[in-house]
Amino acid sequence: MADALKLKDEGIRGGGGGGNGLTTALGNLGEYPRRLRQFLHEVRIEMKAVNWPSRSDVVSTTIVVAVTVAFFGVYFLLTDTTAQRAISWLIDYGKHH
């Protein structure tokens, strides 16, 4: 029983190698600037390795996307209008017969 109380007392005081005390939190906080600097360094290296598209590639891809969106916009407009008129005709036909 004395051993159990001793272990409980050490846990409350932050001893016993639990590693979850105030000193650990402060140690992690002090490590933050170094980790941030390392992260930004790695980002800089990765950004240099990126294969950026040329201006003509971006323009041609943008045109393809705009034409495709316009095509499908017109397609869905016609499909929706046709379906709406067909349903309205069916409803009117059902009311009169």
Short mmCIF file of C-alpha atoms in Angstrom, two decimals:
data_model
loop_
_atom_site.label_atom_id
_atom_site.label_comp_id
_atom_site.label_asym_id
_atom_site.label_seq_id
_atom_site.Cartn_x
_atom_site.Cartn_y
_atom_site.Cartn_z
CA MET A 1 0.00 0.00 0.00
CA ALA A 2 2.88 2.37 0.78
CA ASP A 3 4.33 1.71 -2.68
CA ALA A 4 1.02 2.59 -4.31
CA LEU A 5 0.82 5.87 -2.40
CA LYS A 6 4.44 6.65 -3.30
CA LEU A 7 3.74 6.05 -7.03
CA LYS A 8 0.57 8.14 -6.84
CA ASP A 9 2.48 10.96 -5.12
CA GLU A 10 5.22 10.89 -7.78
CA GLY A 11 2.61 11.02 -10.53
CA ILE A 12 0.97 14.09 -8.99
CA ARG A 13 4.28 15.91 -8.61
CA GLY A 14 5.27 15.23 -12.22
CA GLY A 15 7.96 12.71 -11.39
CA GLY A 16 8.19 9.11 -12.41
CA GLY A 17 9.10 9.76 -16.04
CA GLY A 18 5.55 10.36 -17.21
CA GLY A 19 6.78 13.14 -19.48
CA ASN A 20 3.52 15.05 -19.43
CA GLY A 21 4.34 17.84 -17.03
CA LEU A 22 4.88 21.55 -17.36
CA THR A 23 8.53 21.10 -18.31
CA THR A 24 7.59 18.96 -21.28
CA ALA A 25 5.07 21.55 -22.46
CA LEU A 26 7.62 24.35 -22.13
CA GLY A 27 10.21 22.24 -23.92
CA ASN A 28 7.83 21.67 -26.83
CA LEU A 29 7.00 25.38 -26.91
CA GLY A 30 10.68 26.31 -27.05
CA GLU A 31 11.15 23.90 -29.94
CA TYR A 32 8.44 25.59 -32.03
CA PRO A 33 10.63 28.27 -33.74
CA ARG A 34 13.16 25.64 -34.82
CA ARG A 35 10.43 23.38 -36.23
CA LEU A 36 8.80 26.33 -38.03
CA ARG A 37 12.12 27.37 -39.56
CA GLN A 38 12.75 23.77 -40.70
CA PHE A 39 9.25 23.55 -42.21
CA LEU A 40 9.66 26.81 -44.15
CA HIS A 41 13.07 25.66 -45.40
CA GLU A 42 11.55 22.41 -46.70
CA VAL A 43 8.69 24.34 -48.35
CA ARG A 44 11.21 26.57 -50.13
CA ILE A 45 13.10 23.52 -51.43
CA GLU A 46 9.88 21.85 -52.64
CA MET A 47 8.67 25.02 -54.37
CA LYS A 48 11.92 25.17 -56.36
CA ALA A 49 11.30 21.59 -57.54
CA VAL A 50 7.77 22.34 -58.80
CA ASN A 51 7.32 22.14 -62.58
CA TRP A 52 5.25 25.27 -63.21
CA PRO A 53 3.14 25.39 -66.40
CA SER A 54 3.91 27.98 -69.05
CA ARG A 55 1.59 30.90 -69.73
CA SER A 56 0.40 29.33 -72.99
CA ASP A 57 -0.43 26.07 -71.16
CA VAL A 58 -2.52 27.97 -68.61
CA VAL A 59 -4.32 29.99 -71.29
CA SER A 60 -5.13 26.94 -73.43
CA THR A 61 -6.35 24.94 -70.43
CA THR A 62 -8.51 27.87 -69.29
CA ILE A 63 -10.08 28.13 -72.75
CA VAL A 64 -10.84 24.39 -72.78
CA VAL A 65 -12.50 24.64 -69.36
CA ALA A 66 -14.56 27.71 -70.35
CA VAL A 67 -15.78 26.08 -73.59
CA THR A 68 -16.63 22.84 -71.78
CA VAL A 69 -18.59 24.68 -69.07
CA ALA A 70 -20.47 26.70 -71.71
CA PHE A 71 -21.31 23.54 -73.68
CA PHE A 72 -22.67 21.71 -70.67
CA GLY A 73 -24.52 24.84 -69.52
CA VAL A 74 -26.37 25.02 -72.84
CA TYR A 75 -26.94 21.25 -72.84
CA PHE A 76 -28.49 21.27 -69.36
CA LEU A 77 -30.55 24.38 -70.18
CA LEU A 78 -32.06 22.63 -73.21
CA THR A 79 -32.56 19.38 -71.30
CA ASP A 80 -34.21 21.16 -68.37
CA THR A 81 -36.45 23.25 -70.61
CA THR A 82 -37.53 20.19 -72.61
CA ALA A 83 -38.24 18.19 -69.44
CA GLN A 84 -40.17 21.09 -67.91
CA ARG A 85 -42.37 21.49 -70.98
CA ALA A 86 -42.96 17.73 -71.23
CA ILE A 87 -43.99 17.50 -67.57
CA SER A 88 -46.24 20.56 -67.90
CA TRP A 89 -47.87 19.02 -70.99
CA LEU A 90 -48.43 15.73 -69.12
CA ILE A 91 -49.99 17.53 -66.15
CA ASP A 92 -52.28 19.58 -68.41
CA TYR A 93 -53.18 16.45 -70.40
CA GLY A 94 -54.04 14.64 -67.17
CA LYS A 95 -56.26 17.50 -65.96
CA HIS A 96 -58.31 17.61 -69.18
CA HIS A 97 -58.77 13.85 -69.68
#
